[in-house]
Short mmCIF file of C-alpha atoms in Angstrom, two decimals:
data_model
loop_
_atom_site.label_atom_id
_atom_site.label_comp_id
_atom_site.label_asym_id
_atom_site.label_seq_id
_atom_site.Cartn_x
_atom_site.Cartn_y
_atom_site.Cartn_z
CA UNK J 105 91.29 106.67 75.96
CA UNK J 106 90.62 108.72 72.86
CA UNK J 107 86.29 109.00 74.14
CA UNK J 108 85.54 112.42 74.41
CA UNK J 109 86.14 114.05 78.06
CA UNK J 110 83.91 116.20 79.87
CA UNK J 111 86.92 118.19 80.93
CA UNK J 112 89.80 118.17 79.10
CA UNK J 113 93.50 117.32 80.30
CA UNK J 114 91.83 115.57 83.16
CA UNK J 115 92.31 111.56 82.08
CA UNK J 116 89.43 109.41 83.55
CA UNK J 117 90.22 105.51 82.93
CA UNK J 118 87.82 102.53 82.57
CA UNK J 119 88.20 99.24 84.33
CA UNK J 120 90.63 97.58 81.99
CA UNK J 121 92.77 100.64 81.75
CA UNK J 122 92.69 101.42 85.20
CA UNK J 123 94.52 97.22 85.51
CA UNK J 124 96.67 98.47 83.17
CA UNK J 125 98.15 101.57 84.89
CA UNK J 126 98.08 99.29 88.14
CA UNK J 127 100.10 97.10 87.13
CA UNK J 128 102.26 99.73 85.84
CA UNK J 129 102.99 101.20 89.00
CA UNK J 130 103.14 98.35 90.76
CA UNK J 131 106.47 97.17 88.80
CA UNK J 132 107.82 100.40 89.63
CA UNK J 133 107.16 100.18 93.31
CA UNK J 134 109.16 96.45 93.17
CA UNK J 135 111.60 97.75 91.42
CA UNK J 136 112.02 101.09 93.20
CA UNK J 137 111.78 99.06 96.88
CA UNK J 138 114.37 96.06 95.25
CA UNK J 139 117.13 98.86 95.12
CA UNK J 140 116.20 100.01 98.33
CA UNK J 141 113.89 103.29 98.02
CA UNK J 142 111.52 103.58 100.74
CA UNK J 143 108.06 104.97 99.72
CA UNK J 144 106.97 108.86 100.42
CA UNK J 145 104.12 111.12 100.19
CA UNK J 146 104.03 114.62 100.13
CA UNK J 147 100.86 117.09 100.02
CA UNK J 148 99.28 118.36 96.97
CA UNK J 149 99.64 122.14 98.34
CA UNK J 150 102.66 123.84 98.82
CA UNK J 151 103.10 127.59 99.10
CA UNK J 152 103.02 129.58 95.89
CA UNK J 153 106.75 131.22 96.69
CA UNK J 154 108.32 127.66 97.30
CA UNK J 155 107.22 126.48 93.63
CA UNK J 156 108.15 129.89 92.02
CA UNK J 157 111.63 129.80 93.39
CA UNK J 158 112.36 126.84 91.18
CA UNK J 159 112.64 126.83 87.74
CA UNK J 160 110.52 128.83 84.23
CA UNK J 161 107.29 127.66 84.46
CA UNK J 162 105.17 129.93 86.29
CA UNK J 163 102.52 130.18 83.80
CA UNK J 164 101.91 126.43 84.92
CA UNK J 165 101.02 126.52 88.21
CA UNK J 166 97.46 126.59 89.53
CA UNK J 167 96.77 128.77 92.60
CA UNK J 168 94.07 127.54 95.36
CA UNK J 169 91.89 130.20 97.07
CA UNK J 170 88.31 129.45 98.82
CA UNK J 171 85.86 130.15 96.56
CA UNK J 172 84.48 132.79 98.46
CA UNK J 173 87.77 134.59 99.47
CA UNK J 174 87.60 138.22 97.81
CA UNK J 175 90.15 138.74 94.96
CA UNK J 176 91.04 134.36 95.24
CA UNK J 177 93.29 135.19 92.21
CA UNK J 178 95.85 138.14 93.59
CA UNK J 179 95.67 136.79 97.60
CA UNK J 180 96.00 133.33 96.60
CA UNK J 181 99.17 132.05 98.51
CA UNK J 182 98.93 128.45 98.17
CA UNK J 183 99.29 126.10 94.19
CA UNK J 184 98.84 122.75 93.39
CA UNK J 185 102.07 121.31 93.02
CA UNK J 186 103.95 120.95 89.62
CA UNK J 187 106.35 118.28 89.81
CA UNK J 188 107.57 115.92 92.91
CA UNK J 189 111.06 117.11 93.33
CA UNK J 190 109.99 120.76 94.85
CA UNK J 191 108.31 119.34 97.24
CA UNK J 192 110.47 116.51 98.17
CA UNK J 193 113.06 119.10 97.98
CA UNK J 194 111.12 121.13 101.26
CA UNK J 195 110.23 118.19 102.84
CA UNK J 196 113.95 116.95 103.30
CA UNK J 197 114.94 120.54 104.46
CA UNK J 198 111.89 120.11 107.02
CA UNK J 199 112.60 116.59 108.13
CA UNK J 200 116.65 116.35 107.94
CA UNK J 201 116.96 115.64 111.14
CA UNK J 202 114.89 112.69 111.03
CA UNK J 203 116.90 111.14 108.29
CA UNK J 204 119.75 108.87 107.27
CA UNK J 205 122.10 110.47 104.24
CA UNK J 206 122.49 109.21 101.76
CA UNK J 207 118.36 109.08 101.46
CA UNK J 208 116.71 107.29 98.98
CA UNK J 209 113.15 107.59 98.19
CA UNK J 210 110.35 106.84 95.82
CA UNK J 211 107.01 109.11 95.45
CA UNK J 212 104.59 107.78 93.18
CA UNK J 213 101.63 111.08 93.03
CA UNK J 214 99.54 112.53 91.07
CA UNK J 215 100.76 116.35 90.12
CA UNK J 216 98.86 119.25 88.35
CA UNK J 217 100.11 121.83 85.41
CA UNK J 218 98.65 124.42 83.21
CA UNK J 219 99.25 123.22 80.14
CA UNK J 220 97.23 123.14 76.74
CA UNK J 221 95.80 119.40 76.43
CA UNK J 222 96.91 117.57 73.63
CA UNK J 223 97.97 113.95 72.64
CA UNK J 224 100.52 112.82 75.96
CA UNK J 225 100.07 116.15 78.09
CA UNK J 226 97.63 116.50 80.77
CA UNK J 227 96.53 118.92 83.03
CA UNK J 228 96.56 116.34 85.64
CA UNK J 229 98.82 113.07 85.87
CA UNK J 230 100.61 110.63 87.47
CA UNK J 231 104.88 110.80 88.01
CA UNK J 232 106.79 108.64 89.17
CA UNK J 233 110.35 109.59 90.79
CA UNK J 234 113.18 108.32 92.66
CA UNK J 235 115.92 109.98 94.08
CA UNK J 236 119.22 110.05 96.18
CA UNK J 237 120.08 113.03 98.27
CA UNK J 238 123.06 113.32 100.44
CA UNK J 239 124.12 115.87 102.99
CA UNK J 240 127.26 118.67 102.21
CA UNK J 241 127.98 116.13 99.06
CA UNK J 242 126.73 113.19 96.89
CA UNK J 243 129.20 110.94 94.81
CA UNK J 244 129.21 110.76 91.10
CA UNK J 245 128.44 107.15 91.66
CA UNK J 246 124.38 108.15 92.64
CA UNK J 247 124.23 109.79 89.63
CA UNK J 248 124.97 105.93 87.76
CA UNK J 249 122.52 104.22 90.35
CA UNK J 250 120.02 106.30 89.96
CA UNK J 251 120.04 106.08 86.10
CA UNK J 252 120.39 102.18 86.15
CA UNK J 253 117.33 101.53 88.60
CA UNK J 254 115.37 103.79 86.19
CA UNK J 255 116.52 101.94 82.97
CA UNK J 256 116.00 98.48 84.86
CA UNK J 257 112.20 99.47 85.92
CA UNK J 258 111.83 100.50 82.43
CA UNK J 259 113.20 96.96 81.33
CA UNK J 260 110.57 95.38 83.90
CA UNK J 261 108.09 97.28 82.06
CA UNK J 262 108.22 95.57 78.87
CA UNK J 263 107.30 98.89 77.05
CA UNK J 264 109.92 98.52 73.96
CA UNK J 265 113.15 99.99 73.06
CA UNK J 266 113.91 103.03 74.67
CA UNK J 267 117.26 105.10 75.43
CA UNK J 268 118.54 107.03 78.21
CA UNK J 269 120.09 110.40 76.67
CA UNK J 270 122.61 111.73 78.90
CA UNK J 271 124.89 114.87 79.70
CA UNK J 272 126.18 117.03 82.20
CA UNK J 273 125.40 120.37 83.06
CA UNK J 274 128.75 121.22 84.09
CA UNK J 275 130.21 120.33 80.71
CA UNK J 276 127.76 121.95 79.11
CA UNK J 277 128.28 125.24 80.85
CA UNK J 278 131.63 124.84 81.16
CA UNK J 279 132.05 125.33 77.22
CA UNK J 280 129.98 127.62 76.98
CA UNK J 281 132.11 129.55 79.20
CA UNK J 282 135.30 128.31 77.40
CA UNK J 283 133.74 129.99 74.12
CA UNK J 284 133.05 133.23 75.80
CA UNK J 285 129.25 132.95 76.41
CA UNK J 286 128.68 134.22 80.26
CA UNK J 287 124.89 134.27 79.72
CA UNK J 288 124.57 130.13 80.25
CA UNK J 289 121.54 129.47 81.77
CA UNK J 290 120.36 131.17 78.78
CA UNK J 291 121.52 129.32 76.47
CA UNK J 292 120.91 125.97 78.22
CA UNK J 293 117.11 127.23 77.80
CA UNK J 294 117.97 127.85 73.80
CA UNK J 295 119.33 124.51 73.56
CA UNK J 296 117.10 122.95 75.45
CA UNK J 297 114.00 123.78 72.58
CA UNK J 298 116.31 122.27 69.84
CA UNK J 299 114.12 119.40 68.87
CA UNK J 300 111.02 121.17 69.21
CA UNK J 301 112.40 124.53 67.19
CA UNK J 302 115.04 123.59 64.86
CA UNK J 303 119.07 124.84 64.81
CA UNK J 304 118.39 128.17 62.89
CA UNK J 305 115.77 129.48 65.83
CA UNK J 306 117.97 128.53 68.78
CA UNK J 307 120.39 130.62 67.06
CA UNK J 308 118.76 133.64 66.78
CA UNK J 309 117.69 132.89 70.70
CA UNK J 310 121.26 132.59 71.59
CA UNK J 311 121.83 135.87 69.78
CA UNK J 312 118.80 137.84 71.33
CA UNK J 313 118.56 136.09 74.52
CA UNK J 314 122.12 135.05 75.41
CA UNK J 315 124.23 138.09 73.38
CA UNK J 316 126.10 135.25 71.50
CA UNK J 317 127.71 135.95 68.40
CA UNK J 318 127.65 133.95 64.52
CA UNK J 319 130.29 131.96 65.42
CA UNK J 320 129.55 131.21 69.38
CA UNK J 321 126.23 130.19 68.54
CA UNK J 322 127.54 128.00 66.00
CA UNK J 323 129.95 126.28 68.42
CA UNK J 324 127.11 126.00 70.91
CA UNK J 325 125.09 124.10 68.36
CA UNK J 326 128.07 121.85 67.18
CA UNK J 327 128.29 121.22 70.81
CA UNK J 328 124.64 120.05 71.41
CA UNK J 329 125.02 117.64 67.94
CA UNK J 330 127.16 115.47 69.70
CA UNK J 331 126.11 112.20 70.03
CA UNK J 332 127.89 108.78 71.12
CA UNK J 333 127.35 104.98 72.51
CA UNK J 334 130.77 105.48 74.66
CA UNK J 335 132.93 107.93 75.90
CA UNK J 336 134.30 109.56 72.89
CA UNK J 337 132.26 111.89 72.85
CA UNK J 338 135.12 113.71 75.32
CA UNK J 339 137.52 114.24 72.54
CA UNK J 340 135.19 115.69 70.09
CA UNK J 341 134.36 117.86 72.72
CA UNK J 342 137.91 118.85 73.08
CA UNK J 343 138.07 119.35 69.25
CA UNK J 344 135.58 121.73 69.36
CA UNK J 345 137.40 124.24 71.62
CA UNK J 346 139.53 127.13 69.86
CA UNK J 347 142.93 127.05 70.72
CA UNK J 348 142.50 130.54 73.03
CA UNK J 349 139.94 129.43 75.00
CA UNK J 350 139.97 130.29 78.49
CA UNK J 351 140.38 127.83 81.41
CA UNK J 352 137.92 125.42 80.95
CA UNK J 353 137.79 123.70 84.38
CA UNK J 354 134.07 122.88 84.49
CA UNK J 355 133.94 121.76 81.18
CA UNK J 356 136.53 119.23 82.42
CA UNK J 357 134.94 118.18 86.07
CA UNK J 358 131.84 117.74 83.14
CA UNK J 359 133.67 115.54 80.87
CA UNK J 360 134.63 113.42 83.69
CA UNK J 361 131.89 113.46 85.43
CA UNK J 362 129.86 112.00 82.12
CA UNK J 363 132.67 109.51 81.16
CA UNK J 364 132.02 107.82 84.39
CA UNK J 365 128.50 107.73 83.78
CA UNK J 366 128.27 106.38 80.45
CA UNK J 367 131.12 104.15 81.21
CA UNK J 368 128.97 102.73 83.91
CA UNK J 369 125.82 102.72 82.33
CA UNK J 370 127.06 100.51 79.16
CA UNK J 371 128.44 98.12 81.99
CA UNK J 372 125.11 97.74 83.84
CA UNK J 373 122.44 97.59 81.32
CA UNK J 374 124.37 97.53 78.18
CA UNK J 375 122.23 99.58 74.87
CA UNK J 376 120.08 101.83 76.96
CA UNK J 377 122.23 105.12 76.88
CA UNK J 378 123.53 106.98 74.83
CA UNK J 379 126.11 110.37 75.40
CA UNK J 380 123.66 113.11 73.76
CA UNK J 381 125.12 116.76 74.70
CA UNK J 382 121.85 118.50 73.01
CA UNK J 383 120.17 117.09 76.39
CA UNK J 384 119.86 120.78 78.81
CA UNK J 385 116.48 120.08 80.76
CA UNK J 386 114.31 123.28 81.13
CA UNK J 387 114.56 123.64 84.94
CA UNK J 388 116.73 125.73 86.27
CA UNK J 389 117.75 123.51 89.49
CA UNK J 390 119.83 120.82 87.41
CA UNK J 391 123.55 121.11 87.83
CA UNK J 392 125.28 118.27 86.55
CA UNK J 393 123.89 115.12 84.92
CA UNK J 394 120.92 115.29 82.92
CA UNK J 395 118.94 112.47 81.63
CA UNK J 396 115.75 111.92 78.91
CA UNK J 397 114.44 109.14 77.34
CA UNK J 398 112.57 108.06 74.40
CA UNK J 399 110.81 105.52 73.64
CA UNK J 400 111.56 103.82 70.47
CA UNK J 401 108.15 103.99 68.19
CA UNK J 402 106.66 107.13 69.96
CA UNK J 403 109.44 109.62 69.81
CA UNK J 404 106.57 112.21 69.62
CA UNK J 405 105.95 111.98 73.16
CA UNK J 406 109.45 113.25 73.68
CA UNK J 407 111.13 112.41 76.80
CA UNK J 408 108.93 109.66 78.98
CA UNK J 409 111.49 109.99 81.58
CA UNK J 410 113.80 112.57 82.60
CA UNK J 411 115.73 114.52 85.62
CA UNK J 412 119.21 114.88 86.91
CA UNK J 413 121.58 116.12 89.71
CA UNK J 414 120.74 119.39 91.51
CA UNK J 415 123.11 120.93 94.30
CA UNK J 416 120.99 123.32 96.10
CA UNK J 417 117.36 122.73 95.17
CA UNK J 418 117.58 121.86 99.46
CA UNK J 419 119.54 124.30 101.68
CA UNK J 420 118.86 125.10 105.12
CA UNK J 421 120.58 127.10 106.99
CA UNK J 422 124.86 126.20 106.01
CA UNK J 423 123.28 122.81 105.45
CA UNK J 424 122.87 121.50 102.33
CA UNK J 425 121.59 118.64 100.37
CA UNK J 426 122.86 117.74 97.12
CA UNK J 427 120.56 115.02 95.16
CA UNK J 428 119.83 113.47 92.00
CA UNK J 429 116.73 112.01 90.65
CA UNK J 430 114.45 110.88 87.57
CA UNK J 431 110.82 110.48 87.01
CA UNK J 432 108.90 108.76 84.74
CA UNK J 433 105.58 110.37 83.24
CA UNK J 434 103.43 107.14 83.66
CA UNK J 435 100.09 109.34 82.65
CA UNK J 436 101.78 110.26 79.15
CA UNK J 437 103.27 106.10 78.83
CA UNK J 438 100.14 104.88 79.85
CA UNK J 439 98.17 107.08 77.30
CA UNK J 440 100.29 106.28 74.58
CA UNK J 441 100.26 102.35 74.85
CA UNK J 442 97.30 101.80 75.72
CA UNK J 443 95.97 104.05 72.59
CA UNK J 444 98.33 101.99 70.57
CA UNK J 445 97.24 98.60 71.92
CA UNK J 446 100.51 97.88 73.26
CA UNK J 447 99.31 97.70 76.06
CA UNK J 448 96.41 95.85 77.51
CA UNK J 449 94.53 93.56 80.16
CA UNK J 450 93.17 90.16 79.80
CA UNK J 451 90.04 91.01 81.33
CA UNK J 452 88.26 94.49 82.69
CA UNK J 453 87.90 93.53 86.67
CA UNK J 454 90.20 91.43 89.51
CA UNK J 455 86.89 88.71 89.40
CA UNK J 456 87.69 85.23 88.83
CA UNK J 457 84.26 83.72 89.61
CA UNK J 458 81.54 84.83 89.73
CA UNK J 459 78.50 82.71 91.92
CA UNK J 460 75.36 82.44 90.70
CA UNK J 461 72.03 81.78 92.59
CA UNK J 462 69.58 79.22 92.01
CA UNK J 463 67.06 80.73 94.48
CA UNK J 464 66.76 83.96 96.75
CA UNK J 465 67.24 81.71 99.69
CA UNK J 466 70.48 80.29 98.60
CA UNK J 467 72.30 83.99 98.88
CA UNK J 468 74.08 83.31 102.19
CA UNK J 469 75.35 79.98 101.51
CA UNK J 470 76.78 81.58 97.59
CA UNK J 471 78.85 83.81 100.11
CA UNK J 472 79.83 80.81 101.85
CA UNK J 473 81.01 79.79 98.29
CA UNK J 474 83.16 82.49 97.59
CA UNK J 475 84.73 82.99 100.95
CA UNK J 476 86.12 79.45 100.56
CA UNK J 477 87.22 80.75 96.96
CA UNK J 478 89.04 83.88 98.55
CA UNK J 479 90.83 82.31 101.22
CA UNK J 480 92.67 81.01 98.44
CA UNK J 481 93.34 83.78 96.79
CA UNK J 482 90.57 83.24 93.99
CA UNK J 483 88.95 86.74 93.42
CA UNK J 484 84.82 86.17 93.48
CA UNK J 485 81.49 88.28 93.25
CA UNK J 486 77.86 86.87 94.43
CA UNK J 487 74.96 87.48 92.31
CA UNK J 488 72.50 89.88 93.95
CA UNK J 489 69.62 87.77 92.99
CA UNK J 490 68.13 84.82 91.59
CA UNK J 491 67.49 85.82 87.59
CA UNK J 492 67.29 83.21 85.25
CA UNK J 493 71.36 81.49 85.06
CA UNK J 494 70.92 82.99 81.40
CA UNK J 495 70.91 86.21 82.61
CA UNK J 496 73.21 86.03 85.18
CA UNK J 497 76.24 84.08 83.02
CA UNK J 498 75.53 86.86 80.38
CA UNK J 499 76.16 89.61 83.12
CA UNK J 500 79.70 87.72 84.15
CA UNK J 501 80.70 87.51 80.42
CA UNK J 502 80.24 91.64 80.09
CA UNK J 503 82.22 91.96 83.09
CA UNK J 504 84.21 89.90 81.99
CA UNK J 505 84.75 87.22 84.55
CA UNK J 506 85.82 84.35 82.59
CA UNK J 507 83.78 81.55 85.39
CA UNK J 508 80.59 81.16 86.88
CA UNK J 509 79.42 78.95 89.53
CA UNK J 510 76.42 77.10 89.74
CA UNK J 511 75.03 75.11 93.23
CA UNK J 512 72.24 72.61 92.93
CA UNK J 513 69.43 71.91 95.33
CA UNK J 514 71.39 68.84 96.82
CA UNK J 515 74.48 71.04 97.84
CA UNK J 516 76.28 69.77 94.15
CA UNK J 517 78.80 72.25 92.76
CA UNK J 518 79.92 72.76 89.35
CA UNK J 519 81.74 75.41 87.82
CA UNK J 520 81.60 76.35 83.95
CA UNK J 521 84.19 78.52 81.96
CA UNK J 522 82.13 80.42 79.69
CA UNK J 523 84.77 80.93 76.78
CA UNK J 524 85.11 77.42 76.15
CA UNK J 525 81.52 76.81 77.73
CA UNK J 526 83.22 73.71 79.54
CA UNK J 527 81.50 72.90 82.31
CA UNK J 528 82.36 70.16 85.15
CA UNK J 529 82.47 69.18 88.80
CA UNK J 530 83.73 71.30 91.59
CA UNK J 531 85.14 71.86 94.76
CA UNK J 532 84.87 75.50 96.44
CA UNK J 533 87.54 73.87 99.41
CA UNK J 534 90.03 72.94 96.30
CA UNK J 535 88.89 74.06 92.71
CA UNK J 536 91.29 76.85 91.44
CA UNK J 537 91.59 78.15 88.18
CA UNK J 538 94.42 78.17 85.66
CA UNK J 539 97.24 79.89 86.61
CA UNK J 540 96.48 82.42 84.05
CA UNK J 541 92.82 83.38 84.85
CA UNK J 542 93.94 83.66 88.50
CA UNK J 543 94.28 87.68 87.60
CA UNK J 544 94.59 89.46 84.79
CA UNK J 545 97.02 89.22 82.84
CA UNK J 546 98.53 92.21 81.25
CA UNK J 547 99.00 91.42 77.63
CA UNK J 548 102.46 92.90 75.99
CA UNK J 549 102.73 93.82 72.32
CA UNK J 550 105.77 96.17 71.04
CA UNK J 551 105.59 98.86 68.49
CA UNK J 552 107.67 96.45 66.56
CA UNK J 553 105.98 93.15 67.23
#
């Protein structure tokens, strides 16, 4: 993946990488449909006032015009879309009627953003989401499922160590409030660009952005250093909190809230989260739980996976639909371990076999061959034509198709594995390979291993 592209932030994968990111999604999809999410696709378009209504990152979005509309850049009404929550988000609205609350789904689409290419961002890429949205109200107890499916298909994965990082909104806010600061979804955008801008910056944000003062910016940031396996991060919470505060009732639907979820968490996949109350997310739908991960070895890609619980990102009418979801960015994973050879596939194509031909002639009955071969489930190719078997086995081994088949004049079959260069008698009614060369195999090797 590190070849030069002819456009940049738009990934293009060869053959072998392209197994890789299959295989990828495919263990999500299992995963995802195991717990029972049912499979959705939105458009690519959506209207340019639906995606500005949600969230800070309207520099991002690309606009669509015709290429010959006059002035495409101020009349353009319709964007690419930036994330798959928006627009699951209008399609519920759209389609309530036609669905059973609590609804879980899983979109796996590609999504489009303006960003500046570098190492793990693209212009274009692949999420992957799930989410649970109810109707008037969604228990606590989504909030836990959601975050378990996502660390068990991370599990499933075998990508390495990772943590889920996880707080709440609500408590969040809810001290802020306790501590004076009225401004919050300010400073939940301060704190939010901690790791990327260091404590003494999101200070002086708080201060210019927020109207916080020495000390309330310093409780924010003793707030957002927090950091705990189990639930105790609730009392050091409390600790924090001058002995005048003001009613802090949020803060304590928060604490509860993430007490429940941690709790829950360590019970169901024990050493994958982690209280962290630095965690804010950037978009301004989230209103409870919040959840990012990194992956242990390439915390430079910052969070591979991350969402939360939003109460009116769908309304309609005196309707509403309260949901929670994650997504995983499997462009920016799949870049990463694949670049670091974590990652890889036995061979570059699905071919098991590949059939040779002695003559010209011989062309229909080599088909013959390898229909037998699939009908068992044994991927095969036929040669084109009859080229000396030199040339043919030496085209198999660069496409890496680890057998080739040979058929002599008197109808005799033999098949030859050209790593080994073992060649013997076969069957095309029985012969199967190993287990192993059936497909490819998609070869696992951690950071630390």
């Amino acid at each position: 993946m590190a070849r030069t592209a002819s456009l940049s932030g738009y990934l293009e994968l060869l053959p072998a990488e392209r197994l890789v990111e299959l295989h990828l999604l495919d263990t999500l999809r299992e995963v995802f449909e195991a717990h029972g999410y049912s499979n959705l696709e939105t458009r690519a378009v959506e209207t340019v006032d639906t995606l500005l209504q949600k969230g800070e990152i309207d520099k991002e979005i690309y606009a669509i015009s015709r290429i010959h509309d006059d002035d495409a850049a101020k009349e353009a009404k319709l964007a690419l879309r930036f994330d798959n929550t928006v627009p699951f988000a209008r399609y519920v609205t759209e389609n309530a009627g036609h669905l059973a609350f609590p609804y879980r789904r899983y979109q796996i689409q590609k999504v489009w953003r303006g960003e500046r290419p570098q190492a793990g961002r693209f212009r274009e890429f692949t999420q992957a989401d799930i989410d649970i949205v109810g109707e008037g109200a969604l228990s606590t107890r989504a909030d836990v499922e959601i975050a378990v499916v996502m660390a068990k298909a991370l599990q499933t994965l075998q990508i390495g160590e990772f943590t889920l990082r996880v707080n709440s909104r609500k408590l969040s806010e809810g001290f802020y409030q306790a501590i004076g600061l009225t401004e919050t979804a300010a400073v939940l955008r301060a704190v939010d660009k901690l790791e990327k801008i260091g404590p003494d910056r999101v200070a002086r944000e708080l201060s210019e952005t927020a109207g916080a003062t020495e000390e309330q910016a310093r409780q924010a940031l003793s707030l957002a250093q927090i950091r705990t396996a189990d639930t105790s991060f609730a009392s050091q919470v409390r600790e924090l909190l001058p002995a005048d505060a003001a009613g802090a009732e949020l803060l304590e639907e928060g604490l509860a809230e993430l007490t429940e979820v941690v709790d829950e968490l360590n019970a169901r996949v024990p050493g994958r989260a982690e209280a962290d109350l630095s965690i804010a997310r950037g978009l301004d739908y989230y209103t409870g739980t919040v959840i990012e991960t990194v992956l242990r070895g390439h915390e430079e890609l910052g969070s591979i996976c991350s969402g939360g619980r939003y109460e009116s990102l769908a309304t309609k009418g005196k309707r509403s639909f309260p949901g929670v979801g994650l997504s995983i960015g499997v462009t920016r994973l799949l870049s990463a371990l694949v670049d670091s050879g974590e990652l890889g596939a036995s061979r570059t194509v699905p071919t098991a076999v590949y059939v040779t031909l002695r003559a010209d002639e011989d062309w229909a009955a080599a088909q013959d061959v390898a229909d037998q071969l699939r009908a068992r489930g044994i991927s095969a190719e036929v040669a084109f034509s009859a080229e000396k078997f030199g040339k043919q086995i030496k085209y198999a081994d660069k496409r890496g198709i680890p057998f080739v088949w040979f058929t002599d004049g008197d109808g005799g079959h033999e098949v030859k594995d050209i790593r080994s260069g073992e060649q013997t008698a076969a069957d095309p009614a029985s012969w199967s390979p190993p287990a192993e060369d059936l497909t490819p195999q998609i070869i696992h090797k951690t950071a630390e291993g």
